[in-house]
Amino acid sequence: MPDDIDNKAKEILRSNDKGGFTVPTGGLYPYQWNWDSMFVALGFATFDRSRACQEIETLFEAQWSDGFVPHIVFRREDPDYFPGPSVWQAGETLPTSGITQPPVAASVVYKLWSEADDDSIRGRLAALFPKVLAWHRWFHSCRIPQGIDAIVITHPWESGRDNSPEWDSPASAIDVSEVEPYTRRDLQHADPHMRPTKLDYDRYIALVEYGRGTGWDQKKIATEGPFRVADVGMTMILLRATRDLLALAKALARNDDRPQIEGYLRQLETGVDYLWDDKHQTFCSRDTVNGQHSGMVTSASFLYAYADAGNEEQRKQMLSHWERISANAEYMLPSHDPDNVHFDHMRYWKGPVWMVVNYMLAQGFAEQGMPEAADRIKADSRRLIEGFGFNEAFSPKTGAGTGGSDFSWTAAMWLAWCGQDT
Ligand code: DGY
């Protein structure tokens, strides 16, 4: 049985491979997405390391000269997707979007480099090091203000957690009255009850139009734009990625780069405290416009373990959230707190379980000496795929699939992690 599932997972990656880059799923997402591709590389690496490297190389082909790496690379126009390249009007070498996505690349490159057993693969991964470092530099110059020291997202899509209830209050300030008329394409491919709402979409498009209006002036967008939220998920992921980048710099003897990376690490370690909400005793996102914490416990809050962040007291509080949620959830870990009024078990980031977050969480819990939590996450992830297939995400209550099917990063996580015994 697991062999059949392994084969199906490989088949999904092969059929979503559009020639050097992989689409997340046919129809709904017909282009290359940034963090999807990085997780997909981990899946390819289990049977074709060269193809894994290529997935990362093709993403970085779209890097801008200032180090920015876009969240979508459009190599052609596809009528199945909105907003496409003609709406974004961005990109230097290739048409792209004008926002970024969670920076998992350094962690993926470091892992593949550590596991590689041949010089040509190691050489290709080492050649990516300066590009990944340039992306981290871009974050520090365009998305991490001094004094906040955490990543400030300028669009909910930047977080990768598109419709998390964490964005509802900060996004309510976005003016949608001037949004140009548009037709959503996602609803042709997925059930409207699973997707973000019309109001969410109006806000997404208003922010794209705002960014385009600035000529994608990233500093202006991050300091004057209508949506500026310090994101707990992005920040924890960048903190972890920075640790991995430093380890890679050491392994590659890039000694001149080390002080800069160490400085980035210190800054992000400080930024974690900006994201601690004393009132609700949780790590969460925080609106930088008015200083308000979301006060919400999301799956991203638990990435503190993956980032190796938080003091003893903060970790104790997070553990008690884990215990509360795990006592009632059939499948861990819901993307949003089931005890919160905004929880919706089928709607994207308002409840469903996402395999890539589970992968990072299990790694973090194992490293923090919480093997039971790591095992629970892995066992639940396995049951979800065995029982319900390679869905985009899953209901934490029933296991039912939400969003698209035959999903690349879910297949990749089966091959690289939860479908395997070790
Ligand atoms: C979408 O189109 O729903 C994507 O998640 C944007 O990144």
GROMACS .gro file of C-alpha atoms and ligand atoms in nm:
model
  429
    1MET     CA    1   0.000   0.000   0.000
    2PRO     CA    2   0.261   0.268   0.087
    3ASP     CA    3   0.445   0.166  -0.234
    4ASP     CA    4   0.135   0.244  -0.438
    5ILE     CA    5   0.103   0.577  -0.262
    6ASP     CA    6   0.472   0.650  -0.326
    7ASN     CA    7   0.416   0.582  -0.694
    8LYS     CA    8   0.109   0.802  -0.706
    9ALA     CA    9   0.303   1.083  -0.535
   10LYS     CA   10   0.582   1.060  -0.793
   11GLU     CA   11   0.326   1.056  -1.073
   12ILE     CA   12   0.173   1.380  -0.939
   13LEU     CA   13   0.511   1.552  -0.934
   14ARG     CA   14   0.589   1.429  -1.285
   15SER     CA   15   0.256   1.537  -1.427
   16ASN     CA   16   0.269   1.880  -1.261
   17ASP     CA   17   0.624   1.927  -1.398
   18LYS     CA   18   0.591   2.180  -1.680
   19GLY     CA   19   0.954   2.156  -1.793
   20GLY     CA   20   1.196   2.247  -1.514
   21PHE     CA   21   0.936   2.397  -1.286
   22THR     CA   22   0.634   2.244  -1.116
   23VAL     CA   23   0.286   2.392  -1.087
   24PRO     CA   24   0.115   2.346  -0.747
   25THR     CA   25  -0.181   2.181  -0.924
   26GLY     CA   26  -0.330   2.195  -1.274
   27GLY     CA   27  -0.609   2.452  -1.332
   28LEU     CA   28  -0.620   2.636  -0.999
   29TYR     CA   29  -0.250   2.735  -0.995
   30PRO     CA   30  -0.099   2.707  -1.344
   31TYR     CA   31   0.237   2.880  -1.275
   32GLN     CA   32   0.543   2.839  -1.052
   33TRP     CA   33   0.485   2.942  -0.689
   34ASN     CA   34   0.781   3.028  -0.467
   35TRP     CA   35   0.745   2.824  -0.147
   36ASP     CA   36   0.553   2.546  -0.322
   37SER     CA   37   0.857   2.487  -0.542
   38MET     CA   38   1.093   2.469  -0.248
   39PHE     CA   39   0.889   2.193  -0.080
   40VAL     CA   40   0.849   2.023  -0.416
   41ALA     CA   41   1.228   2.015  -0.444
   42LEU     CA   42   1.238   1.805  -0.126
   43GLY     CA   43   1.000   1.558  -0.291
   44PHE     CA   44   1.199   1.536  -0.614
   45ALA     CA   45   1.519   1.489  -0.414
   46THR     CA   46   1.392   1.150  -0.294
   47PHE     CA   47   1.422   1.010  -0.648
   48ASP     CA   48   1.594   1.270  -0.871
   49ARG     CA   49   1.836   1.514  -0.706
   50SER     CA   50   1.921   1.689  -1.029
   51ARG     CA   51   1.555   1.767  -1.090
   52ALA     CA   52   1.530   1.894  -0.730
   53CYS     CA   53   1.812   2.143  -0.795
   54GLN     CA   54   1.649   2.252  -1.117
   55GLU     CA   55   1.326   2.342  -0.934
   56ILE     CA   56   1.520   2.588  -0.717
   57GLU     CA   57   1.729   2.717  -1.007
   58THR     CA   58   1.421   2.800  -1.214
   59LEU     CA   59   1.267   2.996  -0.927
   60PHE     CA   60   1.585   3.200  -0.885
   61GLU     CA   61   1.593   3.275  -1.259
   62ALA     CA   62   1.314   3.519  -1.174
   63GLN     CA   63   1.508   3.695  -0.896
   64TRP     CA   64   1.523   4.074  -0.932
   65SER     CA   65   1.854   4.261  -0.925
   66ASP     CA   66   1.788   4.382  -0.568
   67GLY     CA   67   1.754   4.023  -0.441
   68PHE     CA   68   1.373   4.007  -0.430
   69VAL     CA   69   1.226   3.666  -0.522
   70PRO     CA   70   0.863   3.681  -0.638
   71HIS     CA   71   0.580   3.466  -0.513
   72ILE     CA   72   0.472   3.366  -0.865
   73VAL     CA   73   0.676   3.329  -1.184
   74PHE     CA   74   0.460   3.361  -1.494
   75ARG     CA   75   0.631   3.218  -1.796
   76ARG     CA   76   0.326   3.265  -2.016
   77GLU     CA   77  -0.028   3.400  -1.993
   78ASP     CA   78  -0.283   3.139  -1.877
   79PRO     CA   79  -0.654   3.227  -1.891
   80ASP     CA   80  -0.719   2.987  -1.600
   81TYR     CA   81  -0.562   3.222  -1.344
   82PHE     CA   82  -0.644   3.569  -1.216
   83PRO     CA   83  -0.456   3.798  -1.146
   84GLY     CA   84  -0.208   3.707  -1.420
   85PRO     CA   85   0.102   3.886  -1.552
   86SER     CA   86  -0.087   4.166  -1.727
   87VAL     CA   87  -0.243   4.266  -1.394
   88TRP     CA   88   0.078   4.258  -1.190
   89GLN     CA   89   0.302   4.422  -1.454
   90ALA     CA   90   0.615   4.324  -1.264
   91GLY     CA   91   0.938   4.136  -1.321
   92GLU     CA   92   1.283   4.203  -1.457
   93THR     CA   93   1.403   3.886  -1.628
   94LEU     CA   94   1.066   3.709  -1.642
   95PRO     CA   95   0.708   3.825  -1.579
   96THR     CA   96   0.636   3.783  -1.206
   97SER     CA   97   0.414   3.898  -0.924
   98GLY     CA   98   0.532   4.193  -0.713
   99ILE     CA   99   0.516   4.033  -0.368
  100THR     CA  100   0.725   3.759  -0.210
  101GLN     CA  101   0.646   3.445  -0.006
  102PRO     CA  102   0.778   3.256   0.299
  103PRO     CA  103   1.156   3.218   0.261
  104VAL     CA  104   1.209   2.844   0.299
  105ALA     CA  105   1.475   2.830   0.025
  106ALA     CA  106   1.782   2.848   0.254
  107SER     CA  107   1.656   2.559   0.466
  108VAL     CA  108   1.585   2.348   0.159
  109VAL     CA  109   1.920   2.424  -0.006
  110TYR     CA  110   2.105   2.346   0.316
  111LYS     CA  111   1.920   2.015   0.363
  112LEU     CA  112   1.979   1.904   0.005
  113TRP     CA  113   2.346   2.010   0.024
  114SER     CA  114   2.394   1.811   0.348
  115GLU     CA  115   2.237   1.500   0.196
  116ALA     CA  116   2.401   1.519  -0.148
  117ASP     CA  117   2.662   1.259  -0.224
  118ASP     CA  118   2.793   1.391  -0.552
  119ASP     CA  119   3.006   1.691  -0.640
  120SER     CA  120   2.802   1.816  -0.928
  121ILE     CA  121   2.485   1.840  -0.714
  122ARG     CA  122   2.678   2.004  -0.431
  123GLY     CA  123   2.829   2.250  -0.680
  124ARG     CA  124   2.486   2.349  -0.813
  125LEU     CA  125   2.353   2.400  -0.460
  126ALA     CA  126   2.661   2.600  -0.358
  127ALA     CA  127   2.602   2.824  -0.661
  128LEU     CA  128   2.261   2.910  -0.517
  129PHE     CA  129   2.410   3.036  -0.189
  130PRO     CA  130   2.477   3.398  -0.301
  131LYS     CA  131   2.131   3.421  -0.453
  132VAL     CA  132   1.962   3.302  -0.137
  133LEU     CA  133   2.176   3.538   0.072
  134ALA     CA  134   2.074   3.826  -0.159
  135TRP     CA  135   1.708   3.740  -0.093
  136HIS     CA  136   1.766   3.750   0.283
  137ARG     CA  137   1.942   4.085   0.238
  138TRP     CA  138   1.635   4.209   0.051
  139PHE     CA  139   1.412   4.110   0.343
  140HIS     CA  140   1.632   4.307   0.581
  141SER     CA  141   1.635   4.614   0.360
  142CYS     CA  142   1.270   4.611   0.242
  143ARG     CA  143   1.056   4.416   0.490
  144ILE     CA  144   1.220   4.428   0.835
  145PRO     CA  145   1.202   4.777   0.989
  146GLN     CA  146   1.444   4.861   1.272
  147GLY     CA  147   1.265   4.846   1.604
  148ILE     CA  148   1.012   4.591   1.479
  149ASP     CA  149   1.276   4.343   1.362
  150ALA     CA  150   1.015   4.102   1.227
  151ILE     CA  151   0.896   4.056   0.866
  152VAL     CA  152   0.624   4.300   0.770
  153ILE     CA  153   0.400   4.161   0.500
  154THR     CA  154   0.233   4.396   0.254
  155HIS     CA  155  -0.028   4.155   0.115
  156PRO     CA  156  -0.200   3.853   0.276
  157TRP     CA  157  -0.069   3.639  -0.013
  158GLU     CA  158   0.286   3.724   0.092
  159SER     CA  159   0.235   3.521   0.412
  160GLY     CA  160   0.128   3.212   0.215
  161ARG     CA  161  -0.163   3.196   0.463
  162ASP     CA  162  -0.395   3.388   0.234
  163ASN     CA  163  -0.718   3.418   0.433
  164SER     CA  164  -0.598   3.365   0.790
  165PRO     CA  165  -0.830   3.550   1.031
  166GLU     CA  166  -0.512   3.723   1.149
  167TRP     CA  167  -0.544   3.955   0.848
  168ASP     CA  168  -0.913   4.046   0.887
  169SER     CA  169  -0.873   4.340   1.119
  170PRO     CA  170  -0.566   4.500   0.952
  171ALA     CA  171  -0.723   4.444   0.606
  172SER     CA  172  -1.043   4.623   0.705
  173ALA     CA  173  -0.858   4.952   0.643
  174ILE     CA  174  -0.803   4.871   0.273
  175ASP     CA  175  -1.015   5.085   0.042
  176VAL     CA  176  -1.184   4.860  -0.215
  177SER     CA  177  -1.405   5.127  -0.371
  178GLU     CA  178  -1.175   5.186  -0.670
  179VAL     CA  179  -1.100   4.821  -0.756
  180GLU     CA  180  -1.128   4.766  -1.132
  181PRO     CA  181  -1.398   4.512  -1.230
  182TYR     CA  182  -1.256   4.158  -1.247
  183THR     CA  183  -1.361   3.794  -1.281
  184ARG     CA  184  -1.230   3.538  -1.038
  185ARG     CA  185  -1.095   3.223  -1.202
  186ASP     CA  186  -1.029   3.020  -0.889
  187LEU     CA  187  -1.401   2.947  -0.845
  188GLN     CA  188  -1.404   2.752  -1.173
  189HIS     CA  189  -1.166   2.503  -1.013
  190ALA     CA  190  -1.260   2.490  -0.644
  191ASP     CA  191  -1.573   2.501  -0.429
  192PRO     CA  192  -1.651   2.863  -0.325
  193HIS     CA  193  -1.708   2.747   0.035
  194MET     CA  194  -1.345   2.643   0.054
  195ARG     CA  195  -1.195   2.956  -0.102
  196PRO     CA  196  -1.145   3.312   0.030
  197THR     CA  197  -1.456   3.533   0.013
  198LYS     CA  198  -1.538   3.815  -0.233
  199LEU     CA  199  -1.442   4.077   0.025
  200ASP     CA  200  -1.105   3.903   0.073
  201TYR     CA  201  -1.055   3.905  -0.304
  202ASP     CA  202  -1.147   4.271  -0.344
  203ARG     CA  203  -0.881   4.351  -0.086
  204TYR     CA  204  -0.623   4.126  -0.255
  205ILE     CA  205  -0.679   4.303  -0.585
  206ALA     CA  206  -0.683   4.651  -0.429
  207LEU     CA  207  -0.338   4.578  -0.285
  208VAL     CA  208  -0.207   4.455  -0.621
  209GLU     CA  209  -0.335   4.773  -0.784
  210TYR     CA  210  -0.173   4.983  -0.512
  211GLY     CA  211   0.166   4.809  -0.553
  212ARG     CA  212   0.149   4.839  -0.931
  213GLY     CA  213   0.069   5.209  -0.890
  214THR     CA  214   0.397   5.259  -0.702
  215GLY     CA  215   0.590   5.085  -0.981
  216TRP     CA  216   0.658   4.808  -0.726
  217ASP     CA  217   0.859   5.040  -0.505
  218GLN     CA  218   0.906   4.785  -0.227
  219LYS     CA  219   1.029   5.028   0.038
  220LYS     CA  220   0.737   5.260  -0.017
  221ILE     CA  221   0.488   4.972  -0.011
  222ALA     CA  222   0.629   4.846   0.320
  223THR     CA  223   0.639   5.185   0.488
  224GLU     CA  224   0.334   5.366   0.346
  225GLY     CA  225   0.107   5.096   0.203
  226PRO     CA  226  -0.244   5.019   0.329
  227PHE     CA  227  -0.151   4.676   0.476
  228ARG     CA  228   0.158   4.631   0.695
  229VAL     CA  229   0.146   4.341   0.935
  230ALA     CA  230   0.437   4.176   1.119
  231ASP     CA  231   0.378   3.811   1.033
  232VAL     CA  232   0.457   3.540   1.285
  233GLY     CA  233   0.480   3.266   1.019
  234MET     CA  234   0.719   3.449   0.786
  235THR     CA  235   0.935   3.567   1.073
  236MET     CA  236   0.973   3.224   1.231
  237ILE     CA  237   1.048   3.074   0.891
  238LEU     CA  238   1.310   3.340   0.813
  239LEU     CA  239   1.469   3.292   1.154
  240ARG     CA  240   1.504   2.919   1.087
  241ALA     CA  241   1.623   2.984   0.732
  242THR     CA  242   1.888   3.224   0.865
  243ARG     CA  243   2.021   2.956   1.101
  244ASP     CA  244   2.041   2.717   0.806
  245LEU     CA  245   2.204   2.981   0.585
  246LEU     CA  246   2.469   3.036   0.850
  247ALA     CA  247   2.533   2.662   0.873
  248LEU     CA  248   2.568   2.651   0.494
  249ALA     CA  249   2.804   2.952   0.497
  250LYS     CA  250   3.023   2.764   0.746
  251ALA     CA  251   3.013   2.443   0.542
  252LEU     CA  252   3.107   2.635   0.225
  253ALA     CA  253   3.375   2.840   0.409
  254ARG     CA  254   3.201   3.165   0.306
  255ASN     CA  255   3.365   3.336   0.601
  256ASP     CA  256   3.322   3.690   0.471
  257ASP     CA  257   2.945   3.645   0.467
  258ARG     CA  258   2.918   3.509   0.819
  259PRO     CA  259   2.916   3.836   1.021
  260GLN     CA  260   2.631   3.971   0.813
  261ILE     CA  261   2.424   3.656   0.857
  262GLU     CA  262   2.499   3.654   1.230
  263GLY     CA  263   2.372   4.013   1.248
  264TYR     CA  264   2.050   3.909   1.073
  265LEU     CA  265   2.008   3.628   1.323
  266ARG     CA  266   2.039   3.860   1.621
  267GLN     CA  267   1.789   4.102   1.475
  268LEU     CA  268   1.528   3.832   1.412
  269GLU     CA  269   1.579   3.686   1.759
  270THR     CA  270   1.481   4.027   1.893
  271GLY     CA  271   1.186   4.049   1.652
  272VAL     CA  272   1.028   3.739   1.799
  273ASP     CA  273   0.948   3.935   2.116
  274TYR     CA  274   0.753   4.192   1.913
  275LEU     CA  275   0.524   3.902   1.819
  276TRP     CA  276   0.457   3.778   2.172
  277ASP     CA  277   0.110   3.872   2.295
  278ASP     CA  278   0.109   3.887   2.675
  279LYS     CA  279  -0.266   3.917   2.696
  280HIS     CA  280  -0.339   3.598   2.501
  281GLN     CA  281  -0.012   3.427   2.593
  282THR     CA  282   0.076   3.333   2.237
  283PHE     CA  283   0.304   3.419   1.948
  284CYS     CA  284   0.090   3.584   1.681
  285SER     CA  285   0.099   3.844   1.405
  286ARG     CA  286   0.079   4.215   1.486
  287ASP     CA  287  -0.049   4.511   1.289
  288THR     CA  288   0.240   4.760   1.270
  289VAL     CA  289   0.003   5.045   1.186
  290ASN     CA  290  -0.167   5.042   1.530
  291GLY     CA  291   0.051   4.795   1.724
  292GLN     CA  292  -0.242   4.554   1.781
  293HIS     CA  293  -0.168   4.183   1.818
  294SER     CA  294  -0.414   3.950   1.645
  295GLY     CA  295  -0.435   3.756   1.974
  296MET     CA  296  -0.494   3.440   1.771
  297VAL     CA  297  -0.334   3.099   1.803
  298THR     CA  298  -0.267   2.969   1.452
  299SER     CA  299  -0.051   2.686   1.321
  300ALA     CA  300   0.209   2.955   1.244
  301SER     CA  301   0.229   3.041   1.616
  302PHE     CA  302   0.377   2.696   1.679
  303LEU     CA  303   0.658   2.757   1.431
  304TYR     CA  304   0.845   2.904   1.730
  305ALA     CA  305   0.972   2.545   1.774
  306TYR     CA  306   1.100   2.525   1.415
  307ALA     CA  307   1.269   2.863   1.466
  308ASP     CA  308   1.414   2.762   1.804
  309ALA     CA  309   1.258   3.079   1.947
  310GLY     CA  310   1.095   3.181   2.272
  311ASN     CA  311   1.194   3.169   2.638
  312GLU     CA  312   1.097   2.897   2.882
  313GLU     CA  313   0.775   3.066   2.994
  314GLN     CA  314   0.663   3.136   2.636
  315ARG     CA  315   0.727   2.775   2.539
  316LYS     CA  316   0.530   2.654   2.838
  317GLN     CA  317   0.233   2.865   2.732
  318MET     CA  318   0.255   2.739   2.374
  319LEU     CA  319   0.261   2.383   2.503
  320SER     CA  320  -0.061   2.442   2.690
  321HIS     CA  321  -0.223   2.569   2.366
  322TRP     CA  322  -0.099   2.254   2.197
  323GLU     CA  323  -0.254   2.037   2.468
  324ARG     CA  324  -0.585   2.220   2.453
  325ILE     CA  325  -0.611   2.193   2.074
  326SER     CA  326  -0.481   1.837   2.045
  327ALA     CA  327  -0.729   1.707   2.302
  328ASN     CA  328  -1.017   1.779   2.062
  329ALA     CA  329  -0.883   1.781   1.706
  330GLU     CA  330  -0.914   1.459   1.510
  331TYR     CA  331  -0.623   1.564   1.287
  332MET     CA  332  -0.343   1.795   1.397
  333LEU     CA  333  -0.267   2.075   1.346
  334PRO     CA  334  -0.559   2.298   1.243
  335SER     CA  335  -0.435   2.617   1.076
  336HIS     CA  336  -0.660   2.819   1.304
  337ASP     CA  337  -0.763   2.775   1.668
  338PRO     CA  338  -1.079   2.557   1.676
  339ASP     CA  339  -1.193   2.744   1.990
  340ASN     CA  340  -1.189   3.079   1.808
  341VAL     CA  341  -1.507   3.220   1.654
  342HIS     CA  342  -1.343   3.255   1.309
  343PHE     CA  343  -1.257   2.884   1.282
  344ASP     CA  344  -1.395   2.719   0.965
  345HIS     CA  345  -1.275   2.362   0.912
  346MET     CA  346  -1.305   2.371   0.530
  347ARG     CA  347  -1.194   2.723   0.437
  348TYR     CA  348  -0.825   2.745   0.354
  349TRP     CA  349  -0.629   2.904   0.641
  350LYS     CA  350  -0.925   2.939   0.875
  351GLY     CA  351  -0.897   2.578   0.991
  352PRO     CA  352  -0.773   2.317   0.742
  353VAL     CA  353  -0.451   2.122   0.800
  354TRP     CA  354  -0.163   2.193   0.559
  355MET     CA  355   0.108   1.930   0.507
  356VAL     CA  356   0.396   2.172   0.463
  357VAL     CA  357   0.324   2.344   0.793
  358ASN     CA  358   0.296   2.003   0.959
  359TYR     CA  359   0.636   1.909   0.817
  360MET     CA  360   0.802   2.219   0.967
  361LEU     CA  361   0.620   2.173   1.297
  362ALA     CA  362   0.719   1.807   1.332
  363GLN     CA  363   1.080   1.897   1.264
  364GLY     CA  364   1.067   2.176   1.522
  365PHE     CA  365   0.900   1.963   1.790
  366ALA     CA  366   1.149   1.679   1.738
  367GLU     CA  367   1.438   1.922   1.773
  368GLN     CA  368   1.287   2.078   2.086
  369GLY     CA  369   1.263   1.741   2.265
  370MET     CA  370   0.888   1.699   2.208
  371PRO     CA  371   0.885   1.362   2.028
  372GLU     CA  372   0.523   1.285   2.114
  373ALA     CA  373   0.399   1.600   1.946
  374ALA     CA  374   0.623   1.531   1.645
  375ASP     CA  375   0.492   1.174   1.619
  376ARG     CA  376   0.131   1.280   1.650
  377ILE     CA  377   0.171   1.532   1.366
  378LYS     CA  378   0.339   1.275   1.145
  379ALA     CA  379   0.086   0.999   1.215
  380ASP     CA  380  -0.208   1.234   1.150
  381SER     CA  381  -0.050   1.359   0.828
  382ARG     CA  382  -0.005   1.004   0.710
  383ARG     CA  383  -0.364   0.911   0.792
  384LEU     CA  384  -0.490   1.214   0.603
  385ILE     CA  385  -0.309   1.126   0.283
  386GLU     CA  386  -0.381   0.752   0.309
  387GLY     CA  387  -0.748   0.815   0.379
  388PHE     CA  388  -0.826   1.115   0.162
  389GLY     CA  389  -0.558   1.157  -0.107
  390PHE     CA  390  -0.315   1.429  -0.209
  391ASN     CA  391  -0.533   1.731  -0.140
  392GLU     CA  392  -0.428   2.092  -0.110
  393ALA     CA  393  -0.539   2.088   0.257
  394PHE     CA  394  -0.764   1.879   0.484
  395SER     CA  395  -1.042   1.930   0.736
  396PRO     CA  396  -0.902   1.878   1.088
  397LYS     CA  397  -1.244   1.742   1.188
  398THR     CA  398  -1.334   1.495   0.912
  399GLY     CA  399  -1.016   1.468   0.705
  400ALA     CA  400  -1.207   1.571   0.389
  401GLY     CA  401  -0.994   1.742   0.123
  402THR     CA  402  -1.026   2.117   0.065
  403GLY     CA  403  -0.909   2.325  -0.232
  404GLY     CA  404  -0.733   2.153  -0.524
  405SER     CA  405  -0.646   1.785  -0.561
  406ASP     CA  406  -0.333   1.604  -0.691
  407PHE     CA  407  -0.137   1.872  -0.515
  408SER     CA  408   0.240   1.888  -0.568
  409TRP     CA  409   0.352   1.992  -0.220
  410THR     CA  410   0.130   1.734  -0.051
  411ALA     CA  411   0.282   1.464  -0.274
  412ALA     CA  412   0.630   1.598  -0.196
  413MET     CA  413   0.569   1.587   0.179
  414TRP     CA  414   0.457   1.225   0.152
  415LEU     CA  415   0.780   1.129  -0.026
  416ALA     CA  416   1.016   1.340   0.184
  417TRP     CA  417   0.851   1.294   0.520
  418CYS     CA  418   0.519   1.153   0.642
  419GLY     CA  419   0.490   0.855   0.406
  420GLN     CA  420   0.832   0.726   0.506
  421ASP     CA  421   0.927   0.532   0.817
  422THR     CA  422   1.246   0.717   0.897
  423DGY     C1  423  -0.414   3.227  -0.498
  423DGY     O1  424  -0.426   3.271  -0.613
  423DGY     O2  425  -0.509   3.184  -0.431
  423DGY     C2  426  -0.281   3.215  -0.441
  423DGY     O3  427  -0.280   3.155  -0.316
  423DGY     C3  428  -0.209   3.345  -0.440
  423DGY     O4  429  -0.079   3.319  -0.404
   0.00000   0.00000   0.00000
